Amino acid sequence: MIGTLHIVSTPIGNLGDITLRAIETLKSVDLIAAEDTRTTRKLTTRFDIRTPLTSFYEHNKGTKADYLIKALREGKNVALVSEAGTPGISDPGFSIIARAIKEDIPVTAIPGPSASIMALVLSGKPTHKFVFEGFLSNKSGARRKRLEALKKEERTIIFYESPHRILKMLKDLLEIMGDKEIAVARELTKKFEEVRRGRVSEILDYFNTKGVKGEFVVVV
Ligand code: SAM
């Protein structure tokens, strides 16, 4: 019997957001492939999950995928978890999911949090049509070019951003798309959760004064 790849969503901050099915699945599989084993270990310790962990991250995803596919072919059930949220959404999960599907390995998902959807619904922006852009390039030229290409986008756009680049990204957004009404969400589900809604210039002023900390989602 061939095993199943379970794509398991985990909390984006608050461990209380784990689902009952996620706990059951992580307990019952043979192996958990985790983007960051240290983060996942906090989760498994908290919920008394004793399944062995193996790392699956950006720099070992090629060789590790061979190992995981072999384990699945031998009948092992494998859970895939990312550092936070839904595996495959702006993390290395996509490559193993696509490969398992291509190789006719059964794949299922345990749904749960994603920073993208939480930020979208909290933004107050239209939710009936939206587009997920993930991270813009860390290179200024490529970032600006992508923003130029998105100027005519009519749907709500969701971007992920790191604390190191959020100010640069907001400056580029202001210059290229104008002083739009946007929302910036940070530290979702955590103690310092915050959603700022307003013009790009106002939000830039705010974070320039306050300083930037945490992980960000920008909704345009
Ligand atoms: N797979 C994750 C998901 O489903 O949301 C996203 C992984 S991606 C590597 C990490 C980025 O997601 C962060 O840089 C940030 O943009 C966003 N993010 C993750 N957790 C967040 C949180 N608690 N608050 C705000 N943004 C978050």
Short mmCIF file of C-alpha atoms and ligand atoms in Angstrom, two decimals:
data_model
loop_
_atom_site.label_atom_id
_atom_site.label_comp_id
_atom_site.label_asym_id
_atom_site.label_seq_id
_atom_site.Cartn_x
_atom_site.Cartn_y
_atom_site.Cartn_z
CA MET A 1 0.00 0.00 0.00
CA ILE A 2 1.22 3.44 -0.94
CA GLY A 3 1.18 6.12 1.80
CA THR A 4 -0.62 9.47 1.80
CA LEU A 5 0.91 12.92 1.90
CA HIS A 6 -1.06 15.02 4.41
CA ILE A 7 -0.66 18.78 3.95
CA VAL A 8 -1.23 20.01 7.50
CA SER A 9 -1.85 23.69 8.27
CA THR A 10 -0.47 24.87 11.60
CA PRO A 11 -0.90 28.13 13.58
CA ILE A 12 0.62 31.42 12.38
CA GLY A 13 1.45 32.48 15.92
CA ASN A 14 -1.12 31.45 18.48
CA LEU A 15 -0.78 27.72 19.16
CA GLY A 16 -4.44 27.64 20.18
CA ASP A 17 -5.32 27.81 16.49
CA ILE A 18 -4.26 24.23 15.82
CA THR A 19 -7.21 22.10 14.73
CA LEU A 20 -8.25 18.78 16.26
CA ARG A 21 -7.70 17.07 12.90
CA ALA A 22 -4.22 18.55 12.61
CA ILE A 23 -3.28 17.10 16.03
CA GLU A 24 -4.81 13.71 15.20
CA THR A 25 -3.04 13.61 11.84
CA LEU A 26 0.34 14.65 13.22
CA LYS A 27 0.00 11.92 15.87
CA SER A 28 -1.05 9.20 13.45
CA VAL A 29 1.38 9.63 10.53
CA ASP A 30 4.78 7.89 10.39
CA LEU A 31 6.82 10.99 9.68
CA ILE A 32 6.45 14.78 9.81
CA ALA A 33 8.38 16.76 7.17
CA ALA A 34 8.84 20.21 8.71
CA GLU A 35 10.19 23.42 7.19
CA ASP A 36 11.65 24.40 10.57
CA THR A 37 12.03 21.50 12.98
CA ARG A 38 12.66 23.82 15.94
CA THR A 39 9.35 25.65 15.47
CA THR A 40 7.48 22.41 14.84
CA ARG A 41 9.02 20.81 17.91
CA LYS A 42 7.41 23.51 20.08
CA LEU A 43 4.07 22.52 18.58
CA THR A 44 4.59 18.77 18.92
CA THR A 45 5.82 19.14 22.49
CA ARG A 46 2.81 21.26 23.44
CA PHE A 47 0.35 18.70 22.03
CA ASP A 48 2.26 15.57 23.03
CA ILE A 49 2.86 14.51 19.42
CA ARG A 50 5.68 11.95 19.35
CA THR A 51 5.99 11.35 15.60
CA PRO A 52 9.55 11.63 14.23
CA LEU A 53 10.40 14.92 12.49
CA THR A 54 12.56 15.42 9.44
CA SER A 55 13.52 18.74 7.88
CA PHE A 56 12.22 19.83 4.49
CA TYR A 57 13.28 23.37 3.63
CA GLU A 58 14.41 25.54 0.75
CA HIS A 59 17.99 24.26 0.60
CA ASN A 60 17.39 20.51 0.95
CA LYS A 61 14.03 20.26 -0.82
CA GLY A 62 15.49 18.47 -3.89
CA THR A 63 17.22 15.61 -2.13
CA LYS A 64 14.67 15.47 0.69
CA ALA A 65 11.82 15.13 -1.79
CA ASP A 66 13.43 11.91 -3.12
CA TYR A 67 13.59 10.57 0.42
CA LEU A 68 9.97 11.51 1.21
CA ILE A 69 8.61 10.10 -2.05
CA LYS A 70 10.46 6.84 -1.37
CA ALA A 71 8.96 6.68 2.14
CA LEU A 72 5.47 7.30 0.71
CA ARG A 73 5.99 4.58 -1.91
CA GLU A 74 6.98 2.18 0.88
CA GLY A 75 3.62 2.82 2.51
CA LYS A 76 4.59 5.44 5.08
CA ASN A 77 2.13 8.24 5.76
CA VAL A 78 3.84 11.61 5.76
CA ALA A 79 2.62 14.98 7.09
CA LEU A 80 3.99 18.16 5.58
CA VAL A 81 4.05 21.26 7.80
CA SER A 82 5.57 24.66 7.20
CA GLU A 83 7.08 27.05 9.71
CA ALA A 84 3.64 28.62 10.02
CA GLY A 85 0.27 28.50 8.33
CA THR A 86 -0.63 26.53 5.24
CA PRO A 87 2.16 24.54 3.56
CA GLY A 88 2.73 25.55 -0.05
CA ILE A 89 1.73 29.19 0.48
CA SER A 90 5.04 31.08 -0.03
CA ASP A 91 7.13 28.22 1.31
CA PRO A 92 8.95 25.18 -0.11
CA GLY A 93 5.91 22.90 0.34
CA PHE A 94 4.72 23.45 -3.22
CA SER A 95 7.50 21.39 -4.81
CA ILE A 96 6.82 18.18 -2.86
CA ILE A 97 3.04 18.57 -3.26
CA ALA A 98 3.38 18.93 -7.06
CA ARG A 99 5.75 16.00 -7.24
CA ALA A 100 3.53 13.70 -5.17
CA ILE A 101 0.55 14.53 -7.38
CA LYS A 102 2.60 13.92 -10.54
CA GLU A 103 3.70 10.55 -9.18
CA ASP A 104 0.11 9.51 -8.34
CA ILE A 105 0.68 9.50 -4.60
CA PRO A 106 -2.51 10.22 -2.64
CA VAL A 107 -2.52 13.77 -1.26
CA THR A 108 -4.93 15.28 1.23
CA ALA A 109 -4.98 18.50 3.25
CA ILE A 110 -5.99 19.46 6.78
CA PRO A 111 -7.09 23.08 6.36
CA GLY A 112 -6.21 25.81 8.81
CA PRO A 113 -4.74 29.29 9.15
CA SER A 114 -2.97 31.30 6.49
CA ALA A 115 -1.79 34.86 7.12
CA SER A 116 -3.01 35.78 3.63
CA ILE A 117 -6.69 35.05 4.25
CA MET A 118 -6.70 36.42 7.79
CA ALA A 119 -5.18 39.71 6.59
CA LEU A 120 -7.56 39.89 3.64
CA VAL A 121 -10.69 39.58 5.76
CA LEU A 122 -9.35 42.01 8.36
CA SER A 123 -8.34 44.56 5.71
CA GLY A 124 -11.89 45.65 4.96
CA LYS A 125 -11.00 45.51 1.25
CA PRO A 126 -13.27 43.69 -1.22
CA THR A 127 -12.97 39.94 -0.73
CA HIS A 128 -15.08 38.69 -3.62
CA LYS A 129 -12.12 38.79 -5.99
CA PHE A 130 -8.51 38.85 -4.86
CA VAL A 131 -5.04 37.89 -6.02
CA PHE A 132 -2.14 36.57 -3.94
CA GLU A 133 1.26 37.98 -4.93
CA GLY A 134 3.32 36.55 -2.06
CA PHE A 135 6.73 38.18 -1.63
CA LEU A 136 7.92 40.82 -4.06
CA SER A 137 11.55 40.52 -5.14
CA ASN A 138 14.22 41.75 -2.71
CA LYS A 139 15.89 43.46 -5.69
CA SER A 140 14.60 46.98 -6.15
CA GLY A 141 14.43 46.84 -9.98
CA ALA A 142 12.46 43.60 -10.09
CA ARG A 143 10.17 44.74 -7.26
CA ARG A 144 9.33 48.01 -9.00
CA LYS A 145 8.78 46.24 -12.31
CA ARG A 146 6.28 43.86 -10.71
CA LEU A 147 4.43 46.75 -9.05
CA GLU A 148 4.28 48.52 -12.43
CA ALA A 149 2.76 45.38 -13.95
CA LEU A 150 0.15 45.31 -11.17
CA LYS A 151 -0.91 48.93 -11.59
CA LYS A 152 -3.99 47.99 -13.60
CA GLU A 153 -5.00 45.08 -11.35
CA GLU A 154 -8.63 45.54 -10.28
CA ARG A 155 -8.77 42.79 -7.69
CA THR A 156 -7.60 43.15 -4.08
CA ILE A 157 -3.88 42.25 -3.96
CA ILE A 158 -2.24 40.44 -1.03
CA PHE A 159 1.54 40.75 -0.50
CA TYR A 160 3.74 39.14 2.12
CA GLU A 161 6.64 41.21 3.44
CA SER A 162 9.49 40.88 5.91
CA PRO A 163 10.33 43.52 8.54
CA HIS A 164 13.61 44.26 6.70
CA ARG A 165 11.89 45.31 3.51
CA ILE A 166 8.46 46.61 4.49
CA LEU A 167 9.47 50.30 4.42
CA LYS A 168 11.17 50.00 1.02
CA MET A 169 8.18 48.10 -0.31
CA LEU A 170 5.72 50.75 0.93
CA LYS A 171 7.86 53.55 -0.60
CA ASP A 172 7.88 51.77 -3.97
CA LEU A 173 4.14 51.17 -3.66
CA LEU A 174 3.56 54.88 -3.03
CA GLU A 175 5.70 55.96 -5.97
CA ILE A 176 4.34 53.45 -8.44
CA MET A 177 0.68 52.92 -7.49
CA GLY A 178 0.04 56.27 -5.78
CA ASP A 179 -1.32 57.10 -2.33
CA LYS A 180 -3.89 54.31 -2.20
CA GLU A 181 -5.98 53.21 0.75
CA ILE A 182 -4.36 50.00 1.94
CA ALA A 183 -4.18 47.79 5.01
CA VAL A 184 -1.06 46.47 6.68
CA ALA A 185 -1.44 43.58 9.13
CA ARG A 186 1.33 42.41 11.43
CA GLU A 187 1.86 39.82 14.13
CA LEU A 188 -1.50 38.21 13.36
CA THR A 189 -2.89 36.01 16.17
CA LYS A 190 0.01 37.12 18.39
CA LYS A 191 0.16 39.42 21.42
CA PHE A 192 0.98 42.53 19.37
CA GLU A 193 -1.43 41.87 16.52
CA GLU A 194 -2.12 45.09 14.64
CA VAL A 195 -3.95 46.12 11.48
CA ARG A 196 -3.33 49.66 10.14
CA ARG A 197 -5.74 50.91 7.52
CA GLY A 198 -5.14 54.15 5.65
CA ARG A 199 -3.21 55.81 2.86
CA VAL A 200 0.22 54.43 2.01
CA SER A 201 1.83 57.73 3.09
CA GLU A 202 0.11 57.63 6.50
CA ILE A 203 1.14 54.03 7.11
CA LEU A 204 4.72 54.81 6.05
CA ASP A 205 4.83 57.72 8.51
CA TYR A 206 3.42 55.51 11.25
CA PHE A 207 5.96 52.71 10.82
CA ASN A 208 8.82 55.16 10.24
CA THR A 209 8.05 56.67 13.64
CA LYS A 210 7.14 53.50 15.48
CA GLY A 211 9.76 51.22 13.90
CA VAL A 212 9.07 47.90 12.27
CA LYS A 213 8.83 44.61 14.08
CA GLY A 214 7.20 41.32 13.18
CA GLU A 215 5.85 39.77 10.01
CA PHE A 216 3.70 41.73 7.62
CA VAL A 217 0.89 41.29 5.13
CA VAL A 218 0.06 44.24 2.87
CA VAL A 219 -3.41 44.35 1.31
CA VAL A 220 -3.88 46.76 -1.60
N1 SAM B 1 2.66 29.48 4.81
C1 SAM B 1 2.41 30.74 5.48
C2 SAM B 1 0.92 31.10 5.42
O1 SAM B 1 0.10 30.24 5.12
O2 SAM B 1 0.57 32.24 5.71
C3 SAM B 1 3.29 31.83 4.94
C4 SAM B 1 4.76 31.54 4.97
S1 SAM B 1 5.77 32.85 4.41
C5 SAM B 1 7.34 32.07 4.43
C6 SAM B 1 5.95 33.90 5.79
C7 SAM B 1 5.24 35.24 5.59
O3 SAM B 1 3.85 35.08 5.89
C8 SAM B 1 5.71 36.34 6.50
O4 SAM B 1 6.86 37.02 6.00
C9 SAM B 1 4.51 37.26 6.54
O5 SAM B 1 4.44 38.04 5.36
C10 SAM B 1 3.36 36.23 6.53
N2 SAM B 1 3.00 35.86 7.90
C11 SAM B 1 3.15 34.64 8.49
N3 SAM B 1 2.68 34.68 9.75
C12 SAM B 1 2.23 35.93 9.97
C13 SAM B 1 1.62 36.60 11.09
N4 SAM B 1 1.41 35.96 12.24
N5 SAM B 1 1.28 37.91 10.94
C14 SAM B 1 1.50 38.56 9.78
N6 SAM B 1 2.06 37.98 8.70
C15 SAM B 1 2.42 36.69 8.79
#
